[in-house]
Amino acid sequence: YMENNSENSSSWIIQRYIDNPLLLPCGRKFAIRAYVLVTPRMDILFSRIGYTKACSEAYNLTDIANKKRHLTNANIHGSAAVLEPLDVLGKFFHGGAVAFRTTVFQQMQEMGTIAILSALERLNPEEREECFEVFGVDFLIDSDYKAWLIEVNGSPAMSSKEPFLVSCLPLVVQRAVRCAEASTSSTCTLATLTAIGDPVFDVVHSDRFGVSVVDTHLDPAQGQSTWPRQNAQRGLDDLAYVLAHAAQQSVGTP
């Protein structure tokens, strides 16, 4: 994290370049976009719906200056941008879609949850009533099937000309609104929120309902969590500091 205090300056977050990305069968690098909903009652829901954003040219580490080989932003690739439904990844994961959902996708849920938790108390500084937000979360998968959180976007695009996104993005918005509204009811339960979120969102964290995916690292020998939530502060203080300063400098939204 670099903070520049000079006038008209910006602060920057520097991340290590992941030079061993998992590649599509065509040899192209890709990233994954998913969505996180934070309800007015600070429940966190993670979307099952998402999509892959692929480069338009094959990955080549020796050609680092070529953005079309290394950056997956759709605006860089124009009409050559390749967007695919998230479930397409199951086709080349050993074990198929089930393996993807129980390995990489689980990592994505945990990382997305921790990132939001690190800044949860700062998401509504003006304490507006009944407000909610949908974040776009981007991940990179490396060749060891490890997920890396690349970005949390406070204003994710909710429109597209891609046929599958034309049908699924309105569903994401619709379910987000319904879940946000339901969460404010005095009769709302975990079962209610889960049912309304289905098939788009899963509840991944809720203090009031006592659930969180960051409690799911179980040690079979001990039969209990090796990473209880009360000990999950590891690294979060630094992340919260970065996100808070980014928000104050208006260079990003946590």
XYZ file of C-alpha atoms in Angstrom, residues 109-235:
127
model
C -16.772 -17.453 -1.036
C -14.397 -17.326 1.921
C -12.165 -14.614 0.451
C -15.109 -12.496 -0.612
C -16.636 -12.815 2.843
C -13.421 -11.873 4.648
C -12.870 -8.849 2.381
C -16.354 -7.510 3.106
C -16.080 -8.282 6.838
C -12.863 -6.280 7.026
C -14.729 -3.122 6.055
C -18.288 -3.965 7.129
C -18.501 -1.218 9.741
C -17.423 1.373 7.160
C -19.902 0.479 4.430
C -22.624 2.833 5.653
C -20.794 5.791 7.228
C -23.847 8.072 6.971
C -26.015 5.413 8.649
C -28.733 5.541 6.028
C -31.703 3.347 6.812
C -32.560 0.245 4.783
C -29.696 0.623 2.308
C -27.919 -2.328 0.700
C -25.190 -2.863 -1.868
C -24.126 -5.373 -4.498
C -20.363 -5.625 -5.010
C -18.560 -7.164 -7.951
C -15.708 -9.417 -6.825
C -13.011 -10.527 -9.261
C -10.816 -13.576 -8.786
C -7.858 -15.130 -10.548
C -7.195 -18.868 -10.338
C -3.591 -20.034 -10.508
C -2.231 -23.284 -11.909
C -2.381 -24.852 -8.430
C -6.143 -24.155 -8.294
C -5.672 -21.467 -5.673
C -8.074 -18.532 -5.884
C -6.749 -14.973 -5.575
C -8.992 -12.000 -4.834
C -8.031 -9.320 -7.350
C -10.613 -6.584 -6.872
C -13.789 -5.580 -5.055
C -15.852 -3.273 -7.256
C -18.474 -1.012 -5.683
C -20.140 -0.248 -9.025
C -20.177 -3.477 -11.046
C -21.697 -3.344 -14.518
C -25.224 -4.737 -14.479
C -25.881 -4.613 -18.218
C -24.417 -6.489 -21.151
C -25.158 -7.496 -24.718
C -23.947 -11.041 -24.065
C -27.014 -13.319 -24.368
C -26.399 -15.270 -21.143
C -25.751 -12.062 -19.170
C -28.871 -10.427 -20.587
C -30.848 -13.190 -18.907
C -28.898 -13.637 -15.653
C -27.922 -10.102 -14.595
C -31.536 -8.941 -14.143
C -32.038 -12.043 -11.985
C -29.073 -11.031 -9.798
C -30.565 -7.562 -9.325
C -34.064 -8.906 -8.702
C -32.969 -11.390 -6.051
C -30.680 -8.826 -4.427
C -33.583 -6.416 -3.995
C -35.880 -9.139 -2.682
C -33.280 -10.404 -0.199
C -32.522 -6.869 0.984
C -36.206 -6.165 1.517
C -36.850 -9.482 3.276
C -33.880 -9.013 5.590
C -35.512 -5.996 7.226
C -38.613 -7.913 8.279
C -38.953 -8.746 11.963
C -39.966 -12.268 10.924
C -36.963 -12.871 8.666
C -35.140 -16.140 9.364
C -32.111 -17.812 7.841
C -34.435 -20.210 6.029
C -36.409 -17.274 4.615
C -33.322 -15.477 3.341
C -31.917 -18.690 1.882
C -35.157 -19.474 0.061
C -35.487 -15.983 -1.406
C -31.847 -15.938 -2.497
C -32.123 -19.275 -4.285
C -30.973 -19.947 -6.998
C -28.795 -16.821 -7.170
C -27.403 -16.105 -3.695
C -26.166 -18.165 -0.748
C -25.953 -16.729 2.764
C -22.234 -16.843 3.593
C -22.181 -14.743 6.764
C -24.715 -13.449 9.248
C -24.001 -12.491 12.831
C -27.666 -12.488 13.796
C -28.203 -16.011 12.418
C -24.839 -17.308 13.647
C -23.527 -18.581 10.308
C -20.306 -17.910 8.404
C -18.340 -19.769 5.737
C -15.098 -18.709 7.398
C -15.892 -21.265 10.108
C -15.887 -24.211 7.684
C -12.188 -25.212 7.856
C -12.682 -28.424 9.824
C -9.922 -30.657 11.136
C -11.221 -34.247 10.756
C -8.960 -35.449 13.568
C -10.216 -32.854 16.030
C -13.755 -32.545 14.733
C -13.689 -28.798 15.168
C -12.735 -25.665 13.316
C -9.018 -24.940 12.938
C -9.851 -21.383 11.979
C -12.622 -20.111 14.284
C -13.991 -16.737 13.350
C -12.723 -15.073 16.512
C -9.190 -15.888 15.330
C -9.774 -14.856 11.725
C -8.449 -11.361 12.378
C -5.167 -12.457 10.804
C -4.371 -9.881 8.166
